[in-house]
Amino acid sequence: MKTKLLFVLTALTLCSFTFDKVYVWDKYKLQITVPDDFEVVKNTNEEFEMEGDGMDLAISIFSEKITMEDLEEATVAGAKAIKMTEIDQAHETKINQLEGYYVEGFLDGSRVMFAGLMDPRTKTTLFVAITFADDDENAEEEAFKIINSFKRLR
């Protein structure tokens, strides 16, 4: 009986555990770890997009030259440009080799984590938007995990 109970508990634990997938945006050698239900929907030289169950990820290259000193203002301006509302104060972040800022807010009833990230070596600037349902209790934690997984491979 104990063996059956242990088996059932183990099976339930494994069923609720989300396995992650690692993708690389080849053009920029950007490694991203996402939940296993994510699929690539766009992969060009300028944009990389993925969709998962109740969550979307969009990354785009900011083609204008910008300095690290201007990145905070550019991040807030980018959030406003996509018509985000209730934008909070920008938070400084450093993710592996990337540095920048992120804000949180709303877009069309969904929560959005919006970040401006720069690779100081190459001066490449990325804008990242992760969109998820406001009532999804785990989504914010998943969004932070995704953005913190970013890693330049070169």
PDB file of C-alpha atoms in Angstrom:
ATOM      1  CA  MET A   1       0.000   0.000   0.000  1.00  0.00           C
ATOM      2  CA  LYS A   2       2.845   2.410   0.833  1.00  0.00           C
ATOM      3  CA  THR A   3       4.428   1.649  -2.538  1.00  0.00           C
ATOM      4  CA  LYS A   4       1.182   2.495  -4.377  1.00  0.00           C
ATOM      5  CA  LEU A   5       0.779   5.728  -2.414  1.00  0.00           C
ATOM      6  CA  LEU A   6       4.388   6.711  -3.098  1.00  0.00           C
ATOM      7  CA  PHE A   7       3.915   5.962  -6.806  1.00  0.00           C
ATOM      8  CA  VAL A   8       0.738   8.059  -7.003  1.00  0.00           C
ATOM      9  CA  LEU A   9       2.357  10.990  -5.178  1.00  0.00           C
ATOM     10  CA  THR A  10       5.410  10.812  -7.439  1.00  0.00           C
ATOM     11  CA  ALA A  11       3.234  10.700 -10.564  1.00  0.00           C
ATOM     12  CA  LEU A  12       1.186  13.687  -9.400  1.00  0.00           C
ATOM     13  CA  THR A  13       4.337  15.653  -8.638  1.00  0.00           C
ATOM     14  CA  LEU A  14       5.808  14.929 -12.077  1.00  0.00           C
ATOM     15  CA  CYS A  15       2.542  15.818 -13.820  1.00  0.00           C
ATOM     16  CA  SER A  16       2.467  19.234 -12.170  1.00  0.00           C
ATOM     17  CA  PHE A  17       6.137  19.943 -12.915  1.00  0.00           C
ATOM     18  CA  THR A  18       6.813  21.978 -16.072  1.00  0.00           C
ATOM     19  CA  PHE A  19       9.841  20.933 -18.055  1.00  0.00           C
ATOM     20  CA  ASP A  20      11.674  23.756 -19.785  1.00  0.00           C
ATOM     21  CA  LYS A  21      12.960  24.063 -23.347  1.00  0.00           C
ATOM     22  CA  VAL A  22      15.998  26.005 -24.455  1.00  0.00           C
ATOM     23  CA  TYR A  23      15.887  27.976 -27.714  1.00  0.00           C
ATOM     24  CA  VAL A  24      18.508  30.078 -29.428  1.00  0.00           C
ATOM     25  CA  TRP A  25      17.707  33.102 -31.570  1.00  0.00           C
ATOM     26  CA  ASP A  26      20.466  32.323 -34.057  1.00  0.00           C
ATOM     27  CA  LYS A  27      20.842  35.812 -35.525  1.00  0.00           C
ATOM     28  CA  TYR A  28      21.861  37.255 -32.127  1.00  0.00           C
ATOM     29  CA  LYS A  29      22.997  34.055 -30.402  1.00  0.00           C
ATOM     30  CA  LEU A  30      20.511  34.728 -27.618  1.00  0.00           C
ATOM     31  CA  GLN A  31      19.645  31.662 -25.548  1.00  0.00           C
ATOM     32  CA  ILE A  32      16.182  31.638 -23.951  1.00  0.00           C
ATOM     33  CA  THR A  33      14.679  29.056 -21.598  1.00  0.00           C
ATOM     34  CA  VAL A  34      10.880  28.799 -21.679  1.00  0.00           C
ATOM     35  CA  PRO A  35       8.198  26.399 -20.419  1.00  0.00           C
ATOM     36  CA  ASP A  36       7.818  23.275 -22.549  1.00  0.00           C
ATOM     37  CA  ASP A  37       4.510  24.397 -24.098  1.00  0.00           C
ATOM     38  CA  PHE A  38       6.118  27.370 -25.902  1.00  0.00           C
ATOM     39  CA  GLU A  39       6.480  27.322 -29.681  1.00  0.00           C
ATOM     40  CA  VAL A  40       8.316  29.705 -31.995  1.00  0.00           C
ATOM     41  CA  VAL A  41       5.870  31.723 -34.124  1.00  0.00           C
ATOM     42  CA  LYS A  42       8.306  34.247 -35.635  1.00  0.00           C
ATOM     43  CA  ASN A  43      12.056  34.112 -36.148  1.00  0.00           C
ATOM     44  CA  THR A  44      13.521  36.858 -38.347  1.00  0.00           C
ATOM     45  CA  ASN A  45      16.613  39.039 -38.155  1.00  0.00           C
ATOM     46  CA  GLU A  46      14.582  41.732 -36.361  1.00  0.00           C
ATOM     47  CA  GLU A  47      12.015  39.793 -34.307  1.00  0.00           C
ATOM     48  CA  PHE A  48      11.698  36.587 -32.322  1.00  0.00           C
ATOM     49  CA  GLU A  49       8.288  35.559 -30.957  1.00  0.00           C
ATOM     50  CA  MET A  50       7.030  32.580 -29.005  1.00  0.00           C
ATOM     51  CA  GLU A  51       3.633  31.594 -27.644  1.00  0.00           C
ATOM     52  CA  GLY A  52       2.761  29.311 -24.782  1.00  0.00           C
ATOM     53  CA  ASP A  53      -0.339  28.436 -22.820  1.00  0.00           C
ATOM     54  CA  GLY A  54      -1.566  31.860 -21.667  1.00  0.00           C
ATOM     55  CA  MET A  55       1.741  33.641 -22.247  1.00  0.00           C
ATOM     56  CA  ASP A  56       3.480  35.322 -25.191  1.00  0.00           C
ATOM     57  CA  LEU A  57       7.098  36.404 -25.603  1.00  0.00           C
ATOM     58  CA  ALA A  58       8.223  38.970 -28.181  1.00  0.00           C
ATOM     59  CA  ILE A  59      11.784  40.205 -28.675  1.00  0.00           C
ATOM     60  CA  SER A  60      12.771  42.863 -31.163  1.00  0.00           C
ATOM     61  CA  ILE A  61      15.972  44.662 -32.015  1.00  0.00           C
ATOM     62  CA  PHE A  62      16.010  48.398 -31.400  1.00  0.00           C
ATOM     63  CA  SER A  63      17.758  49.648 -34.516  1.00  0.00           C
ATOM     64  CA  GLU A  64      18.521  53.199 -33.357  1.00  0.00           C
ATOM     65  CA  LYS A  65      21.796  53.729 -31.542  1.00  0.00           C
ATOM     66  CA  ILE A  66      21.246  54.268 -27.845  1.00  0.00           C
ATOM     67  CA  THR A  67      23.538  54.585 -24.856  1.00  0.00           C
ATOM     68  CA  MET A  68      23.207  52.787 -21.560  1.00  0.00           C
ATOM     69  CA  GLU A  69      22.494  56.159 -19.925  1.00  0.00           C
ATOM     70  CA  ASP A  70      19.429  56.597 -22.173  1.00  0.00           C
ATOM     71  CA  LEU A  71      18.137  53.032 -21.879  1.00  0.00           C
ATOM     72  CA  GLU A  72      15.852  53.634 -18.883  1.00  0.00           C
ATOM     73  CA  GLU A  73      14.045  56.456 -20.681  1.00  0.00           C
ATOM     74  CA  ALA A  74      13.921  54.418 -23.917  1.00  0.00           C
ATOM     75  CA  THR A  75      12.394  51.452 -22.077  1.00  0.00           C
ATOM     76  CA  VAL A  76       9.581  53.570 -20.634  1.00  0.00           C
ATOM     77  CA  ALA A  77       9.085  55.229 -24.048  1.00  0.00           C
ATOM     78  CA  GLY A  78       8.923  51.785 -25.690  1.00  0.00           C
ATOM     79  CA  ALA A  79       6.263  50.642 -23.222  1.00  0.00           C
ATOM     80  CA  LYS A  80       4.239  53.763 -23.985  1.00  0.00           C
ATOM     81  CA  ALA A  81       4.754  53.278 -27.733  1.00  0.00           C
ATOM     82  CA  ILE A  82       3.033  49.878 -27.621  1.00  0.00           C
ATOM     83  CA  LYS A  83       0.230  51.571 -25.653  1.00  0.00           C
ATOM     84  CA  MET A  84       0.855  49.961 -22.259  1.00  0.00           C
ATOM     85  CA  THR A  85      -1.080  51.518 -19.390  1.00  0.00           C
ATOM     86  CA  GLU A  86      -0.443  51.699 -15.640  1.00  0.00           C
ATOM     87  CA  ILE A  87       3.302  51.504 -16.274  1.00  0.00           C
ATOM     88  CA  ASP A  88       5.251  51.198 -13.035  1.00  0.00           C
ATOM     89  CA  GLN A  89       8.636  52.700 -12.263  1.00  0.00           C
ATOM     90  CA  ALA A  90      11.573  51.297 -14.247  1.00  0.00           C
ATOM     91  CA  HIS A  91      13.685  48.724 -12.409  1.00  0.00           C
ATOM     92  CA  GLU A  92      17.363  48.267 -13.211  1.00  0.00           C
ATOM     93  CA  THR A  93      18.392  44.725 -14.062  1.00  0.00           C
ATOM     94  CA  LYS A  94      21.462  42.750 -15.072  1.00  0.00           C
ATOM     95  CA  ILE A  95      20.843  39.386 -16.697  1.00  0.00           C
ATOM     96  CA  ASN A  96      23.952  37.396 -17.485  1.00  0.00           C
ATOM     97  CA  GLN A  97      25.748  39.572 -20.087  1.00  0.00           C
ATOM     98  CA  LEU A  98      22.766  41.900 -20.655  1.00  0.00           C
ATOM     99  CA  GLU A  99      22.027  45.098 -18.743  1.00  0.00           C
ATOM    100  CA  GLY A 100      18.951  47.290 -18.762  1.00  0.00           C
ATOM    101  CA  TYR A 101      15.594  48.134 -17.285  1.00  0.00           C
ATOM    102  CA  TYR A 102      12.130  46.638 -17.078  1.00  0.00           C
ATOM    103  CA  VAL A 103       8.669  47.948 -16.319  1.00  0.00           C
ATOM    104  CA  GLU A 104       5.353  46.247 -15.728  1.00  0.00           C
ATOM    105  CA  GLY A 105       1.932  47.404 -16.807  1.00  0.00           C
ATOM    106  CA  PHE A 106      -1.133  46.438 -18.836  1.00  0.00           C
ATOM    107  CA  LEU A 107      -2.013  46.108 -22.512  1.00  0.00           C
ATOM    108  CA  ASP A 108      -5.504  45.222 -23.718  1.00  0.00           C
ATOM    109  CA  GLY A 109      -6.418  43.729 -20.323  1.00  0.00           C
ATOM    110  CA  SER A 110      -3.290  41.579 -20.037  1.00  0.00           C
ATOM    111  CA  ARG A 111      -0.264  42.115 -17.822  1.00  0.00           C
ATOM    112  CA  VAL A 112       2.982  42.933 -19.567  1.00  0.00           C
ATOM    113  CA  MET A 113       6.580  42.805 -18.435  1.00  0.00           C
ATOM    114  CA  PHE A 114       8.510  45.057 -20.820  1.00  0.00           C
ATOM    115  CA  ALA A 115      12.299  45.285 -20.824  1.00  0.00           C
ATOM    116  CA  GLY A 116      14.995  47.190 -22.649  1.00  0.00           C
ATOM    117  CA  LEU A 117      18.233  45.200 -22.541  1.00  0.00           C
ATOM    118  CA  MET A 118      21.646  45.987 -23.977  1.00  0.00           C
ATOM    119  CA  ASP A 119      24.706  43.882 -24.596  1.00  0.00           C
ATOM    120  CA  PRO A 120      27.435  46.334 -23.514  1.00  0.00           C
ATOM    121  CA  ARG A 121      30.032  44.611 -25.708  1.00  0.00           C
ATOM    122  CA  THR A 122      28.152  44.874 -29.006  1.00  0.00           C
ATOM    123  CA  LYS A 123      25.798  47.753 -28.088  1.00  0.00           C
ATOM    124  CA  THR A 124      22.908  45.632 -29.394  1.00  0.00           C
ATOM    125  CA  THR A 125      19.657  46.723 -27.756  1.00  0.00           C
ATOM    126  CA  LEU A 126      16.681  44.390 -27.395  1.00  0.00           C
ATOM    127  CA  PHE A 127      13.135  45.194 -26.380  1.00  0.00           C
ATOM    128  CA  VAL A 128      11.331  42.293 -24.730  1.00  0.00           C
ATOM    129  CA  ALA A 129       7.607  41.994 -23.983  1.00  0.00           C
ATOM    130  CA  ILE A 130       6.160  39.094 -22.020  1.00  0.00           C
ATOM    131  CA  THR A 131       2.360  39.161 -21.936  1.00  0.00           C
ATOM    132  CA  PHE A 132       0.187  37.082 -19.610  1.00  0.00           C
ATOM    133  CA  ALA A 133      -3.218  37.030 -17.911  1.00  0.00           C
ATOM    134  CA  ASP A 134      -3.460  39.214 -14.822  1.00  0.00           C
ATOM    135  CA  ASP A 135      -5.292  36.495 -12.883  1.00  0.00           C
ATOM    136  CA  ASP A 136      -2.681  33.804 -13.591  1.00  0.00           C
ATOM    137  CA  GLU A 137      -0.954  33.337 -10.230  1.00  0.00           C
ATOM    138  CA  ASN A 138       2.147  31.629 -11.653  1.00  0.00           C
ATOM    139  CA  ALA A 139       2.601  33.745 -14.778  1.00  0.00           C
ATOM    140  CA  GLU A 140       4.562  36.598 -13.203  1.00  0.00           C
ATOM    141  CA  GLU A 141       7.026  34.129 -11.690  1.00  0.00           C
ATOM    142  CA  GLU A 142       7.334  32.358 -15.070  1.00  0.00           C
ATOM    143  CA  ALA A 143       7.886  35.712 -16.819  1.00  0.00           C
ATOM    144  CA  PHE A 144      10.753  36.516 -14.438  1.00  0.00           C
ATOM    145  CA  LYS A 145      12.223  33.054 -15.013  1.00  0.00           C
ATOM    146  CA  ILE A 146      12.079  33.532 -18.781  1.00  0.00           C
ATOM    147  CA  ILE A 147      13.677  36.964 -18.777  1.00  0.00           C
ATOM    148  CA  ASN A 148      16.341  35.869 -16.285  1.00  0.00           C
ATOM    149  CA  SER A 149      17.229  32.945 -18.555  1.00  0.00           C
ATOM    150  CA  PHE A 150      18.446  35.220 -21.372  1.00  0.00           C
ATOM    151  CA  LYS A 151      22.068  34.565 -22.175  1.00  0.00           C
ATOM    152  CA  ARG A 152      24.272  35.759 -25.028  1.00  0.00           C
ATOM    153  CA  LEU A 153      26.285  32.849 -26.423  1.00  0.00           C
ATOM    154  CA  ARG A 154      29.101  34.830 -27.999  1.00  0.00           C
TER     155      ARG A 154
END
